[in-house]
C-alpha positions in Angstrom: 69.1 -109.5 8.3 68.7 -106.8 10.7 65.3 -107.1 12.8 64.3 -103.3 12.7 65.4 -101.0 9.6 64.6 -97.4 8.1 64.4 -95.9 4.6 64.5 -92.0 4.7 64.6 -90.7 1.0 65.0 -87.5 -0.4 61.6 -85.6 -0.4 61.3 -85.3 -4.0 62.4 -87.3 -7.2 62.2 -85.6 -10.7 63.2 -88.2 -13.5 62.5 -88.5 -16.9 62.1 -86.4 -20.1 62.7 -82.9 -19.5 63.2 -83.4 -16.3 65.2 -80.4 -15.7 62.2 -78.0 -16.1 61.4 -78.7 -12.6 64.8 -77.2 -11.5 62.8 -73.4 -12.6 60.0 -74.6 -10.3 61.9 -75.2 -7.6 64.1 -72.1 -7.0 60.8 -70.1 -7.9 59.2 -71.3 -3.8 60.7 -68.2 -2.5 64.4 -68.6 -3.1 66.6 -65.7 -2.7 69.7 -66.8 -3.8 71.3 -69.5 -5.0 74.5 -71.6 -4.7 75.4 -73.2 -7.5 77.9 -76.5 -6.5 79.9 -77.7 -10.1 83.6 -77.8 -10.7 85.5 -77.0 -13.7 84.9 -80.0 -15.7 81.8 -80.0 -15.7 81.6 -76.3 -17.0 84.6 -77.0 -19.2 82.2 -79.8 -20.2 79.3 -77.6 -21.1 77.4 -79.8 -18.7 76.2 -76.7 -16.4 74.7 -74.8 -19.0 71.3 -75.9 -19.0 70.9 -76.4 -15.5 72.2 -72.8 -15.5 69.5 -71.9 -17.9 66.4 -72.9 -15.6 68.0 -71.1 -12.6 68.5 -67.7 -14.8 64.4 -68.7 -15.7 63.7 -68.0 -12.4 65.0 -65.0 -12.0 66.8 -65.6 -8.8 70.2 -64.4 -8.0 72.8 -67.1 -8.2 76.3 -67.8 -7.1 78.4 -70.9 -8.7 81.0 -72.1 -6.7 83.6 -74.1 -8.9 86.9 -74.7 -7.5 85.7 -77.7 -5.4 88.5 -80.5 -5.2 87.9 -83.9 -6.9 87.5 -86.7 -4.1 88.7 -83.9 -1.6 90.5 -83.8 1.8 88.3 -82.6 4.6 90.2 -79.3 4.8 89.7 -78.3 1.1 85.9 -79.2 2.1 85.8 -77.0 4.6 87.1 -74.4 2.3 84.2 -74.8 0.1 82.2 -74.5 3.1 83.9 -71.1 4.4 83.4 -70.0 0.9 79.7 -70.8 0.9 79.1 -69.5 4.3 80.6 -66.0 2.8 77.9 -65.8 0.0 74.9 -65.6 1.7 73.0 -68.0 -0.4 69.6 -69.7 1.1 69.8 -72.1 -1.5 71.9 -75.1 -2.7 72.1 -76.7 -6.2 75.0 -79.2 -6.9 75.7 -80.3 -10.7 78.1 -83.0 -10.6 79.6 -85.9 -9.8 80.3 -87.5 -6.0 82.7 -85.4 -4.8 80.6 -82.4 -6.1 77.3 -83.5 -4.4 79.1 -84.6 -1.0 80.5 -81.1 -0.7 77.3 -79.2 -1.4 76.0 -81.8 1.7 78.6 -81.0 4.0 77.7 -77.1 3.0 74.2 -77.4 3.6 74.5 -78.3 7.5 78.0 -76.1 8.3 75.8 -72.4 7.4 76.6 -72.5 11.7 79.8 -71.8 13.5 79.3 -74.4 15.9 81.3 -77.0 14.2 83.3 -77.6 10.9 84.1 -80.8 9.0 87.3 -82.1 11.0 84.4 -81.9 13.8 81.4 -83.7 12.1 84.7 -86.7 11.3 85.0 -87.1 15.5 81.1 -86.7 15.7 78.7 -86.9 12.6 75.4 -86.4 14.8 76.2 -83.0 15.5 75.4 -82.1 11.7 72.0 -80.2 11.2 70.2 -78.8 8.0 71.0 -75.0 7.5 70.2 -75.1 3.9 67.8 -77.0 1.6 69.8 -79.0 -1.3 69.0 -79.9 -5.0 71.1 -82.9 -6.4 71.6 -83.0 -10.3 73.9 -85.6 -10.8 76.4 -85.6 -13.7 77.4 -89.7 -13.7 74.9 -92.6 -13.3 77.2 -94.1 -10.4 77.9 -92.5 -7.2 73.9 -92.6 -5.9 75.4 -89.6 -3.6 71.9 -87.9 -4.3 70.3 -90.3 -2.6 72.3 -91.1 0.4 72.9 -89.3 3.9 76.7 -89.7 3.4 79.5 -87.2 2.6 82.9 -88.8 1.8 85.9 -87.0 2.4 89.8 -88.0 2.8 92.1 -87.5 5.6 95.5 -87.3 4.6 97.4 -88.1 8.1 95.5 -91.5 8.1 95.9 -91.7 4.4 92.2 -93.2 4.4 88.9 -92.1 3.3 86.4 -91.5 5.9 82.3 -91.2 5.5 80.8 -88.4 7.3 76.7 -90.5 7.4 74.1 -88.2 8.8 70.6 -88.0 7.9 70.2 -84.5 7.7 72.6 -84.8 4.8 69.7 -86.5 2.5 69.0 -84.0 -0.3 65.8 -82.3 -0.7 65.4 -82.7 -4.3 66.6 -84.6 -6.7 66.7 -84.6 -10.2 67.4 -87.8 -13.0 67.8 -86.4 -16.2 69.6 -88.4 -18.9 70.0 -85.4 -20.9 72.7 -84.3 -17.9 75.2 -87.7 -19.0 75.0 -88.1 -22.9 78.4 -86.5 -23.4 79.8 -88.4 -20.6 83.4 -90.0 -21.7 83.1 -93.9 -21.6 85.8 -94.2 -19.1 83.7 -92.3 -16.3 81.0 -93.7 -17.3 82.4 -97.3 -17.0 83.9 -96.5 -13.4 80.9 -94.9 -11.9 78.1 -97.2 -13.6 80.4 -100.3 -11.4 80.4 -98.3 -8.5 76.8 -98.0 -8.6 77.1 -101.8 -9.6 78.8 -102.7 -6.3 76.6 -100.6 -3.7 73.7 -103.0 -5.5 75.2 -106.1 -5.0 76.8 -105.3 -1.7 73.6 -104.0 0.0 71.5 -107.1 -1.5 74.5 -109.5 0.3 74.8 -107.1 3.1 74.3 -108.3 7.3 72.0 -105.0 6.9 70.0 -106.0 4.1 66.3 -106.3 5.0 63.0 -105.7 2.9 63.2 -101.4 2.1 67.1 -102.4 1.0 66.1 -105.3 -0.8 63.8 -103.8 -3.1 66.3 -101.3 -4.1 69.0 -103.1 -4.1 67.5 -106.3 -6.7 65.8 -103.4 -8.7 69.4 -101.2 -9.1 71.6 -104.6 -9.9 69.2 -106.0 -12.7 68.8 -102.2 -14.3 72.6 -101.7 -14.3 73.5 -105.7 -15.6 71.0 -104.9 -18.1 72.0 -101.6 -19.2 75.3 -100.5 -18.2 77.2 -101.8 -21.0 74.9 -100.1 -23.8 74.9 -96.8 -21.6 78.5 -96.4 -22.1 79.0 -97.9 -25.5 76.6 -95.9 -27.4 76.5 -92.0 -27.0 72.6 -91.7 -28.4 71.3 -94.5 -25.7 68.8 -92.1 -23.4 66.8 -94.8 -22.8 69.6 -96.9 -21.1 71.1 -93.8 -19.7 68.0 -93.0 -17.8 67.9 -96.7 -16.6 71.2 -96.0 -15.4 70.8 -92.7 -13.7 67.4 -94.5 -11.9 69.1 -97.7 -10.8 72.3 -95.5 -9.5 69.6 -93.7 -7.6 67.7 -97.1 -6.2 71.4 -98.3 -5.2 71.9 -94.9 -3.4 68.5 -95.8 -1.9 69.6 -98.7 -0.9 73.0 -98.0 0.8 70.2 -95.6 3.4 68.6 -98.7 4.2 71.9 -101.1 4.4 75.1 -100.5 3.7 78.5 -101.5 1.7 80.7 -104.4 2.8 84.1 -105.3 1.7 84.4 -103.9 -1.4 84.1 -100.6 -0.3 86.0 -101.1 2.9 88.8 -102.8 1.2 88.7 -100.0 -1.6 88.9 -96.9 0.5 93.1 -97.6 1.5 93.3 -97.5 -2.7 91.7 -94.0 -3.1 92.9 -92.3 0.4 96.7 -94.0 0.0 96.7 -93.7 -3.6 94.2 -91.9 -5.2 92.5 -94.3 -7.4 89.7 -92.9 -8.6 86.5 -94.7 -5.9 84.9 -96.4 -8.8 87.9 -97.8 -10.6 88.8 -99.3 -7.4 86.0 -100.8 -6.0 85.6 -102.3 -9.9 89.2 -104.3 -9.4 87.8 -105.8 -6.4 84.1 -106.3 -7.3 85.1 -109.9 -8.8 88.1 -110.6 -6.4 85.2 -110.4 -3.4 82.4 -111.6 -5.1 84.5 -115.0 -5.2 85.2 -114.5 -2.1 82.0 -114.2 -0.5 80.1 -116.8 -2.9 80.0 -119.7 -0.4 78.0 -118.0 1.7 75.9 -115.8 -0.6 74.8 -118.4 -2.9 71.7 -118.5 -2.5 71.6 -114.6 -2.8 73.4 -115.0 -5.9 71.1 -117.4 -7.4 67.8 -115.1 -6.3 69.6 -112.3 -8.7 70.5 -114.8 -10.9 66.5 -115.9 -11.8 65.6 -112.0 -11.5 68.1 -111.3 -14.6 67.4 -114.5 -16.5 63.4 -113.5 -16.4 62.5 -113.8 -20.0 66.1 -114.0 -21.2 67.7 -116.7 -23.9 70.1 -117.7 -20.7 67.1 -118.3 -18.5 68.3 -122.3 -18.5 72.2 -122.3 -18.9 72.2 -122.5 -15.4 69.9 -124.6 -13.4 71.5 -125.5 -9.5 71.7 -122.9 -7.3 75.8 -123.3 -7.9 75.5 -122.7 -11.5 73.1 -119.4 -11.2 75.6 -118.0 -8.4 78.9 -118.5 -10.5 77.1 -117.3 -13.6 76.6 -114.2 -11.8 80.1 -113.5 -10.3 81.4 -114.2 -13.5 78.8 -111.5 -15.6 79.8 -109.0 -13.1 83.5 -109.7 -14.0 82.9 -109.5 -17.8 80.9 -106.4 -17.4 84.3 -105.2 -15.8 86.4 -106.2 -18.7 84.2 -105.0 -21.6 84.2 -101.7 -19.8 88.3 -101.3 -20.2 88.3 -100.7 -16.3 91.5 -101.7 -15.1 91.8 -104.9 -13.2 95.7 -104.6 -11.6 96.8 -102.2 -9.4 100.2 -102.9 -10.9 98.7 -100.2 -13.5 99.1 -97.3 -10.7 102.8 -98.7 -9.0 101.5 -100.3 -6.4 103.1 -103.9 -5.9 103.8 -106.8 -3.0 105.9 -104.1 -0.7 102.6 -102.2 -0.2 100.8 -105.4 1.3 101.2 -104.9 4.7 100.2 -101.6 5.2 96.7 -101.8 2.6 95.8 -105.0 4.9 96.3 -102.9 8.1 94.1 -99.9 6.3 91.9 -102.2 4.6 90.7 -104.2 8.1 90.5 -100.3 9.9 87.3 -99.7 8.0 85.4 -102.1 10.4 82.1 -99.9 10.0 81.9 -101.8 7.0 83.6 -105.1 7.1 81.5 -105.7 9.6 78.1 -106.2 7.3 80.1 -108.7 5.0 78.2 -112.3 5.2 81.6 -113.4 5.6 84.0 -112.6 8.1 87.0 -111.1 6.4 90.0 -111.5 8.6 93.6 -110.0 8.0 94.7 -113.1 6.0 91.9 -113.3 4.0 92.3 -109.1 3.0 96.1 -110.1 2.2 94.9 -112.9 -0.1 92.3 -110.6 -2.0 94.6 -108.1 -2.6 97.4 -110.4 -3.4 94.5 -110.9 -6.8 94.9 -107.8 -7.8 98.6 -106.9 -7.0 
């Protein structure tokens, strides 16, 4: 556990009913104009609409920029950027998903000609704020509203790369359930386990410490208890709020700590192969979990009587053993019921591809580094061999 820590938040939180009213509020403090951050699906979605709405409320002149990449290459960021710098715009609002929010980011510190994207890769302190931010998130999973961290690929190292400054923390946020209830199951499922694994990974984390902790316990027993209704049932606000909250307190969390191998050992499978992130950082939740439970027991266990609480399972496990492989194995199920995939054999990736995701999979050191347990090259090869 790390001796001295930070938590550095967003400087405003809107969550709840109606939520989105606030949205009116905010561009009415002497905004100019605004830059709306979406992308096609979400307009084809209808999801932009009302957000749309408040904005037009205030009267304030608006441009929406909508031809931003999915999980996109640093270069197609910077286009965004260029695009953004173009407009004129003293104002950011981003209506989406990860890839949406983390490009609105990199936009609201790159209104400057001193540096660009490819730059702030080689050197992420130069980033500064040009532009305040509002996050509206579109999935209950990334946490990207909450977290200094822009994610972007680079092809020639066929890798994804975070971009973590703190001027990158949004300056509003809003949580609005309202935002996700026509949300297909399937992105649902994959984002509400990524949010899943920043939880778990920050509470087992060589960063963890008492601001992370907090979070981290909070977002894990909110999602075990919530994520499966969230996706199953289209009319379940209640447990889509919980969701949209606890991917928030996970986002919270990853400020305070950080991911470990699940991440590190995910990013090869999105830069090399494009897996969407949550998808693959659910086929090796269970895979590391296992991995790591000899030395997170204990952890395991603490999350284990925070979930049992008040629950018929409170006694059907009672050592420290039992609670810890009860909990790997939930996680696991929660996987399954979702219909996330759990090969990679689904997306043509077989044994001939070991060698190189071990050799990606151990570059991400900034990460490997905070797993409890030390995760050498033959231990990588043996994970992945799981899911190949």
């Amino acid at each position: 556990m790390l001796t001295q820590y930070t938590l550095k938040m967003p400087h405003a939180v809107y969550s709840g009913k109606d939520a989105l009213d606030k949205l009116t509020q905010i561009i009415g403090t002497g905004v100019k104009k605004t830059a709306v951050f979406t992308d096609r699906g979400i307009i084809g979605a209808g999801l932009l609409e009302l957000p749309l709405s408040k904005i037009k409320e205030s009267g304030c002149e608006y441009v929406i920029f909508d031809d931003l990449a999915a999980e996109p290459t640093y270069e197609q960021a910077q286009k965004a950027v260029d695009a953004f710098k173009e407009s004129g715009a003293d104002f950011i609002v981003a209506v989406g998903g990860g890839s949406v929010i983390d490009t609105a980011k990199l936009a609201s510190v790159l209104a400057t000609d001193e540096y660009g994207v490819k730059e702030l890769l080689d050197n992420p302190q130069m980033a500064k704020k040009c532009v305040k931010t509002l996050m509206i998130p579109t999935t209950a999973g990334t946490g990207a509203e909450a977290t200094p961290n822009a994610i972007v690929a680079v092809p020639e190292k066929e890798l994804k790369v975070g971009i973590v400054n703190d001027n990158m923390i949004a300056d509003y946020v809003i949580l609005d359930a309202v935002i996700i209830k026509e949300l297909p199951r399937k992105i649902a499922a994959s984002t509400g386990v990524d949010a899943l694994c920043h939880a778990v990974e920050c509470f087992t984390s060589n960063k963890k410490n008492p601001f992370s902790d907090i979070f981290a316990l909070q977002a894990f027993e909110m999602i075990m208890k919530n994520i499966e209704k969230a996706c199953d049932d289209p009319e379940a606000l209640k447990e889509k709020n919980n969701m949209l909250v606890a991917s928030f307190y996970a986002g919270a969390a990853i400020t305070a700590s950080g991911t470990t191998a699940v991440h590190a050992l995910s990013y090869p499978l999105g830069g090399r192969y494009h897996i969407p992130h949550g998808v693959s950082n659910a086929i090796l939740l269970a895979p590391v979990m296992r991995f790591n439970e000899p030395v997170c027991r204990g952890l395991f266990a603490e999350a284990y009587d925070r979930l049992a609480a008040g629950e018929s399972f409170a006694t059907e496990a009672k050592s420290e053993e039992e609670k810890s492989a009860w909990v790997v194995n939930r996680m696991e199920e929660i996987v399954e019921h979702l219909n996330i995939p759990k090969s990679l054999k689904e997306f043509g990736i077989g044994s001939e591809d070991l060698d190189e995701l071990v050799e990606a999979g151990m570059g991400v050191q900034r990460l490997l580094v905070n797993n409890m347990r030390t995760v050498t090259a033959e231990d990588a090869k043996k994970i992945y061999l799981e899911i190949i």
